[in-house]
Amino acid sequence: MMKNKKLLVIGSYPSQGKIHSRRVVGCASYGKSTVLSIQKKASDNLDITVLADIFRKKTSYKDQQVHIKRVWKSNSFLSFPKLFIEIFKNYKDTKNILFEFEVMMFGKIFYLLPLPFFNFTLKLLGKKITFVCHQVIKDIRDFEGHVNINKESPKNHILNFIISVFYRLIILSVNKVIVFDEELKNNLAAFGDESKIKVIPLAFRPLDKNVSRPVARKNLMLKDEEFTILCFGFLAWYKGTDWIIEAYKKFPKSINGKKIKLILAGGPARNHRDKEFYKNYVSWIKEETKKHNIMLAGFVPEEEIANYYQASDIVIFPYRLQMSASGPLSMAYSFKKPVLVSNRLSKIFNTGDLKEIIKKENLSIDELTFKLNYGDFVKKISMLQKNPSYLKSLTNISAGVSKERSWEKIGALHFDEIFEEMPQRRFSLGYVFLRS
């Protein structure tokens, strides 16, 4: 076991004592869980400091043996200079850096421009950077409804060029990039050295299993005769929030004699909540859910998450595209809930362990997914109600994945990647740009 090792983490980080928080971006809760699992793996032989985002003011404290220093603000060009000064002044002897990255965590997109050069500078100081890429954007045109762009605009070619340069520089400027499934790896490999990109699947751990299904349904005031569909996560176009509302509006009063209840558990995305087009999107969701008796839960506090998962009969993910691995999907597997995803996410099942578990249940990819049209979706819901063994097989898959991807195992994989000894190689900015 390593003695007196140090690890510096850069990322958005939830409030003290919390895993989930309104104040942070989506990757923050997973980032904190990763840090805690690494700390547990290392026992008392690792000193971890997180350089996190400021909420109201600069502060430092200890949270479960991890030192937290809130030193940078989103939407500021001073974020990276402040991070560099902090590292240069106080962490010269800390070699290993774990960077938990989400595209919008530093605010508007232009605040990201200094990031590759920040990484290059750290590398020149002898730092070893493990960069966890929570999202990969391959073509901005795929996100037309998410970022409010015209898919046919010539500007998209310029944006795609900028995205390409950004990812190329990121890959060049770090020692390793970690992504969560093979599809994200393939998308990122289009921009640089594939040998630097490692896949570590999402870890699964339920937050609270003490609540039973009957108690959870009572807490949410659900009727016994209702077949409950849960859609968990931030309200977003790419997650298909509007699609599932439109599909539900066409549902018959009952399917196979059971009423269908749809729950949307999630609030506005922090990254977009001040944008006019997104405000209109959220307003439309609120109006439609009221009209059609859809439960809109808003942001779900950490202590209430179990209620929503345990009360549901099926958890669905009507995503229009895959930009990142899904935290809500990992929680569904943790709670051993049956899951259906849109066919746009079908490639997530190509990751090794998941592929083997599905094979044991003798299910096809078609039985794990639905097409983004009303007919196929209602057909799958009807099949689930008619066929208990089908529902049971989906439950078995979730249980199997939950067992394989415990935080103990996934934390150990992160630890090994971060502290793996790398071969010494001469490094200079000139070398980097000539190579690119």
PDB file of C-alpha atoms in Angstrom, residues 252-398:
ATOM      1  CA  PRO A 252     -55.387   5.279 -23.254  1.00  0.00           C
ATOM      2  CA  LYS A 253     -57.053   5.613 -19.839  1.00  0.00           C
ATOM      3  CA  SER A 254     -55.767   2.156 -18.981  1.00  0.00           C
ATOM      4  CA  ILE A 255     -53.515  -0.529 -20.469  1.00  0.00           C
ATOM      5  CA  ASN A 256     -54.388  -4.148 -19.699  1.00  0.00           C
ATOM      6  CA  GLY A 257     -56.825  -2.889 -17.073  1.00  0.00           C
ATOM      7  CA  LYS A 258     -54.281  -0.739 -15.223  1.00  0.00           C
ATOM      8  CA  LYS A 259     -54.066   3.032 -15.118  1.00  0.00           C
ATOM      9  CA  ILE A 260     -50.695   4.471 -16.073  1.00  0.00           C
ATOM     10  CA  LYS A 261     -49.064   7.090 -13.854  1.00  0.00           C
ATOM     11  CA  LEU A 262     -46.085   9.108 -15.109  1.00  0.00           C
ATOM     12  CA  ILE A 263     -43.670  10.750 -12.669  1.00  0.00           C
ATOM     13  CA  LEU A 264     -41.093  13.310 -13.808  1.00  0.00           C
ATOM     14  CA  ALA A 265     -38.638  13.607 -10.927  1.00  0.00           C
ATOM     15  CA  GLY A 266     -36.178  16.406 -11.556  1.00  0.00           C
ATOM     16  CA  GLY A 267     -35.911  20.156 -11.778  1.00  0.00           C
ATOM     17  CA  PRO A 268     -34.436  22.664 -14.238  1.00  0.00           C
ATOM     18  CA  ALA A 269     -30.809  22.166 -15.263  1.00  0.00           C
ATOM     19  CA  ARG A 270     -28.553  24.686 -13.513  1.00  0.00           C
ATOM     20  CA  ASN A 271     -26.552  25.247 -16.701  1.00  0.00           C
ATOM     21  CA  HIS A 272     -29.524  26.561 -18.684  1.00  0.00           C
ATOM     22  CA  ARG A 273     -32.031  27.865 -16.160  1.00  0.00           C
ATOM     23  CA  ASP A 274     -31.345  31.566 -16.918  1.00  0.00           C
ATOM     24  CA  LYS A 275     -31.709  31.202 -20.703  1.00  0.00           C
ATOM     25  CA  GLU A 276     -34.966  32.451 -22.189  1.00  0.00           C
ATOM     26  CA  PHE A 277     -35.536  29.468 -24.494  1.00  0.00           C
ATOM     27  CA  TYR A 278     -35.049  27.091 -21.557  1.00  0.00           C
ATOM     28  CA  LYS A 279     -37.378  29.071 -19.300  1.00  0.00           C
ATOM     29  CA  ASN A 280     -40.038  28.672 -22.009  1.00  0.00           C
ATOM     30  CA  TYR A 281     -39.291  24.945 -22.212  1.00  0.00           C
ATOM     31  CA  VAL A 282     -39.720  24.501 -18.440  1.00  0.00           C
ATOM     32  CA  SER A 283     -42.902  26.629 -18.448  1.00  0.00           C
ATOM     33  CA  TRP A 284     -44.368  24.382 -21.152  1.00  0.00           C
ATOM     34  CA  ILE A 285     -43.506  21.287 -19.086  1.00  0.00           C
ATOM     35  CA  LYS A 286     -45.208  22.743 -16.007  1.00  0.00           C
ATOM     36  CA  GLU A 287     -48.364  23.609 -17.956  1.00  0.00           C
ATOM     37  CA  GLU A 288     -48.616  20.221 -19.677  1.00  0.00           C
ATOM     38  CA  THR A 289     -48.006  18.192 -16.517  1.00  0.00           C
ATOM     39  CA  LYS A 290     -50.809  20.069 -14.744  1.00  0.00           C
ATOM     40  CA  LYS A 291     -53.210  19.518 -17.647  1.00  0.00           C
ATOM     41  CA  HIS A 292     -52.549  15.796 -17.962  1.00  0.00           C
ATOM     42  CA  ASN A 293     -52.185  14.675 -14.329  1.00  0.00           C
ATOM     43  CA  ILE A 294     -48.445  13.997 -14.594  1.00  0.00           C
ATOM     44  CA  MET A 295     -46.538  14.204 -11.313  1.00  0.00           C
ATOM     45  CA  LEU A 296     -43.787  16.819 -11.639  1.00  0.00           C
ATOM     46  CA  ALA A 297     -41.651  16.441  -8.529  1.00  0.00           C
ATOM     47  CA  GLY A 298     -39.041  19.127  -9.162  1.00  0.00           C
ATOM     48  CA  PHE A 299     -35.579  18.750  -7.662  1.00  0.00           C
ATOM     49  CA  VAL A 300     -35.602  15.690  -5.399  1.00  0.00           C
ATOM     50  CA  PRO A 301     -33.675  16.056  -2.111  1.00  0.00           C
ATOM     51  CA  GLU A 302     -31.189  13.289  -1.410  1.00  0.00           C
ATOM     52  CA  GLU A 303     -33.224  11.814   1.440  1.00  0.00           C
ATOM     53  CA  GLU A 304     -36.298  11.425  -0.809  1.00  0.00           C
ATOM     54  CA  ILE A 305     -34.691   9.831  -3.883  1.00  0.00           C
ATOM     55  CA  ALA A 306     -35.407   6.284  -2.684  1.00  0.00           C
ATOM     56  CA  ASN A 307     -39.158   7.008  -2.547  1.00  0.00           C
ATOM     57  CA  TYR A 308     -39.319   7.653  -6.288  1.00  0.00           C
ATOM     58  CA  TYR A 309     -37.285   4.651  -7.375  1.00  0.00           C
ATOM     59  CA  GLN A 310     -38.869   2.192  -4.940  1.00  0.00           C
ATOM     60  CA  ALA A 311     -42.400   3.342  -5.826  1.00  0.00           C
ATOM     61  CA  SER A 312     -41.933   2.878  -9.583  1.00  0.00           C
ATOM     62  CA  ASP A 313     -42.783  -0.175 -11.687  1.00  0.00           C
ATOM     63  CA  ILE A 314     -40.424   0.765 -14.517  1.00  0.00           C
ATOM     64  CA  VAL A 315     -37.779   3.465 -14.963  1.00  0.00           C
ATOM     65  CA  ILE A 316     -37.497   4.863 -18.481  1.00  0.00           C
ATOM     66  CA  PHE A 317     -34.917   6.961 -20.294  1.00  0.00           C
ATOM     67  CA  PRO A 318     -36.396   8.513 -23.472  1.00  0.00           C
ATOM     68  CA  TYR A 319     -33.092  10.150 -24.465  1.00  0.00           C
ATOM     69  CA  ARG A 320     -32.780  11.609 -27.950  1.00  0.00           C
ATOM     70  CA  LEU A 321     -29.004  11.171 -27.891  1.00  0.00           C
ATOM     71  CA  GLN A 322     -26.146  10.061 -25.689  1.00  0.00           C
ATOM     72  CA  MET A 323     -23.943  12.906 -24.511  1.00  0.00           C
ATOM     73  CA  SER A 324     -22.869  11.334 -21.234  1.00  0.00           C
ATOM     74  CA  ALA A 325     -23.354   8.321 -19.026  1.00  0.00           C
ATOM     75  CA  SER A 326     -26.563   8.678 -17.033  1.00  0.00           C
ATOM     76  CA  GLY A 327     -26.436   9.135 -13.259  1.00  0.00           C
ATOM     77  CA  PRO A 328     -30.181   8.417 -12.900  1.00  0.00           C
ATOM     78  CA  LEU A 329     -29.664   5.189 -14.881  1.00  0.00           C
ATOM     79  CA  SER A 330     -26.936   4.142 -12.457  1.00  0.00           C
ATOM     80  CA  MET A 331     -29.315   4.781  -9.553  1.00  0.00           C
ATOM     81  CA  ALA A 332     -32.037   2.712 -11.240  1.00  0.00           C
ATOM     82  CA  TYR A 333     -29.601  -0.198 -11.475  1.00  0.00           C
ATOM     83  CA  SER A 334     -28.559   0.402  -7.857  1.00  0.00           C
ATOM     84  CA  PHE A 335     -32.159   0.093  -6.702  1.00  0.00           C
ATOM     85  CA  LYS A 336     -32.492  -3.030  -8.895  1.00  0.00           C
ATOM     86  CA  LYS A 337     -35.362  -1.482 -10.852  1.00  0.00           C
ATOM     87  CA  PRO A 338     -36.367  -2.681 -14.328  1.00  0.00           C
ATOM     88  CA  VAL A 339     -35.184  -0.224 -16.969  1.00  0.00           C
ATOM     89  CA  LEU A 340     -36.157   0.625 -20.550  1.00  0.00           C
ATOM     90  CA  VAL A 341     -34.113   3.092 -22.607  1.00  0.00           C
ATOM     91  CA  SER A 342     -34.674   4.664 -26.002  1.00  0.00           C
ATOM     92  CA  ASN A 343     -32.964   2.966 -28.939  1.00  0.00           C
ATOM     93  CA  ARG A 344     -30.695   6.034 -29.162  1.00  0.00           C
ATOM     94  CA  LEU A 345     -28.959   4.682 -26.026  1.00  0.00           C
ATOM     95  CA  SER A 346     -28.710   1.083 -27.237  1.00  0.00           C
ATOM     96  CA  LYS A 347     -24.904   1.220 -27.535  1.00  0.00           C
ATOM     97  CA  ILE A 348     -24.534   1.459 -23.745  1.00  0.00           C
ATOM     98  CA  PHE A 349     -25.208  -2.282 -23.708  1.00  0.00           C
ATOM     99  CA  ASN A 350     -21.923  -2.910 -25.567  1.00  0.00           C
ATOM    100  CA  THR A 351     -19.865  -2.424 -22.384  1.00  0.00           C
ATOM    101  CA  GLY A 352     -18.399  -5.813 -21.394  1.00  0.00           C
ATOM    102  CA  ASP A 353     -19.998  -6.641 -18.038  1.00  0.00           C
ATOM    103  CA  LEU A 354     -23.455  -5.419 -19.079  1.00  0.00           C
ATOM    104  CA  LYS A 355     -23.253  -7.403 -22.307  1.00  0.00           C
ATOM    105  CA  GLU A 356     -22.585 -10.631 -20.394  1.00  0.00           C
ATOM    106  CA  ILE A 357     -25.402 -10.061 -17.887  1.00  0.00           C
ATOM    107  CA  ILE A 358     -27.912  -9.406 -20.688  1.00  0.00           C
ATOM    108  CA  LYS A 359     -26.773 -12.580 -22.439  1.00  0.00           C
ATOM    109  CA  LYS A 360     -27.581 -14.638 -19.319  1.00  0.00           C
ATOM    110  CA  GLU A 361     -31.165 -13.326 -19.344  1.00  0.00           C
ATOM    111  CA  ASN A 362     -31.608 -14.241 -23.041  1.00  0.00           C
ATOM    112  CA  LEU A 363     -32.929 -10.795 -23.931  1.00  0.00           C
ATOM    113  CA  SER A 364     -32.307  -8.978 -27.187  1.00  0.00           C
ATOM    114  CA  ILE A 365     -31.379  -5.296 -27.465  1.00  0.00           C
ATOM    115  CA  ASP A 366     -34.861  -4.699 -28.879  1.00  0.00           C
ATOM    116  CA  GLU A 367     -36.374  -5.968 -25.614  1.00  0.00           C
ATOM    117  CA  LEU A 368     -34.272  -3.502 -23.616  1.00  0.00           C
ATOM    118  CA  THR A 369     -35.143  -0.461 -25.717  1.00  0.00           C
ATOM    119  CA  PHE A 370     -38.024   1.374 -27.358  1.00  0.00           C
ATOM    120  CA  LYS A 371     -38.124   3.493 -30.493  1.00  0.00           C
ATOM    121  CA  LEU A 372     -38.942   7.157 -30.074  1.00  0.00           C
ATOM    122  CA  ASN A 373     -42.446   6.762 -31.418  1.00  0.00           C
ATOM    123  CA  TYR A 374     -45.668   6.380 -29.479  1.00  0.00           C
ATOM    124  CA  GLY A 375     -46.638   3.017 -31.000  1.00  0.00           C
ATOM    125  CA  ASP A 376     -43.472   1.173 -30.020  1.00  0.00           C
ATOM    126  CA  PHE A 377     -43.364   2.744 -26.563  1.00  0.00           C
ATOM    127  CA  VAL A 378     -46.936   1.825 -25.600  1.00  0.00           C
ATOM    128  CA  LYS A 379     -46.357  -1.662 -27.046  1.00  0.00           C
ATOM    129  CA  LYS A 380     -43.373  -2.184 -24.691  1.00  0.00           C
ATOM    130  CA  ILE A 381     -45.310  -0.900 -21.658  1.00  0.00           C
ATOM    131  CA  SER A 382     -48.183  -3.243 -22.529  1.00  0.00           C
ATOM    132  CA  MET A 383     -45.787  -6.206 -22.875  1.00  0.00           C
ATOM    133  CA  LEU A 384     -44.280  -5.456 -19.461  1.00  0.00           C
ATOM    134  CA  GLN A 385     -47.708  -5.490 -17.829  1.00  0.00           C
ATOM    135  CA  LYS A 386     -48.817  -8.690 -19.550  1.00  0.00           C
ATOM    136  CA  ASN A 387     -45.594 -10.605 -19.028  1.00  0.00           C
ATOM    137  CA  PRO A 388     -44.233 -10.687 -15.435  1.00  0.00           C
ATOM    138  CA  SER A 389     -41.253 -12.782 -16.557  1.00  0.00           C
ATOM    139  CA  TYR A 390     -40.203  -9.976 -18.943  1.00  0.00           C
ATOM    140  CA  LEU A 391     -40.307  -7.480 -16.077  1.00  0.00           C
ATOM    141  CA  LYS A 392     -38.420  -9.959 -13.885  1.00  0.00           C
ATOM    142  CA  SER A 393     -35.656 -10.343 -16.503  1.00  0.00           C
ATOM    143  CA  LEU A 394     -35.172  -6.574 -16.618  1.00  0.00           C
ATOM    144  CA  THR A 395     -35.008  -6.555 -12.817  1.00  0.00           C
ATOM    145  CA  ASN A 396     -32.409  -9.353 -12.870  1.00  0.00           C
ATOM    146  CA  ILE A 397     -30.236  -7.344 -15.261  1.00  0.00           C
ATOM    147  CA  SER A 398     -30.289  -4.355 -12.911  1.00  0.00           C
TER     148      SER A 398
END
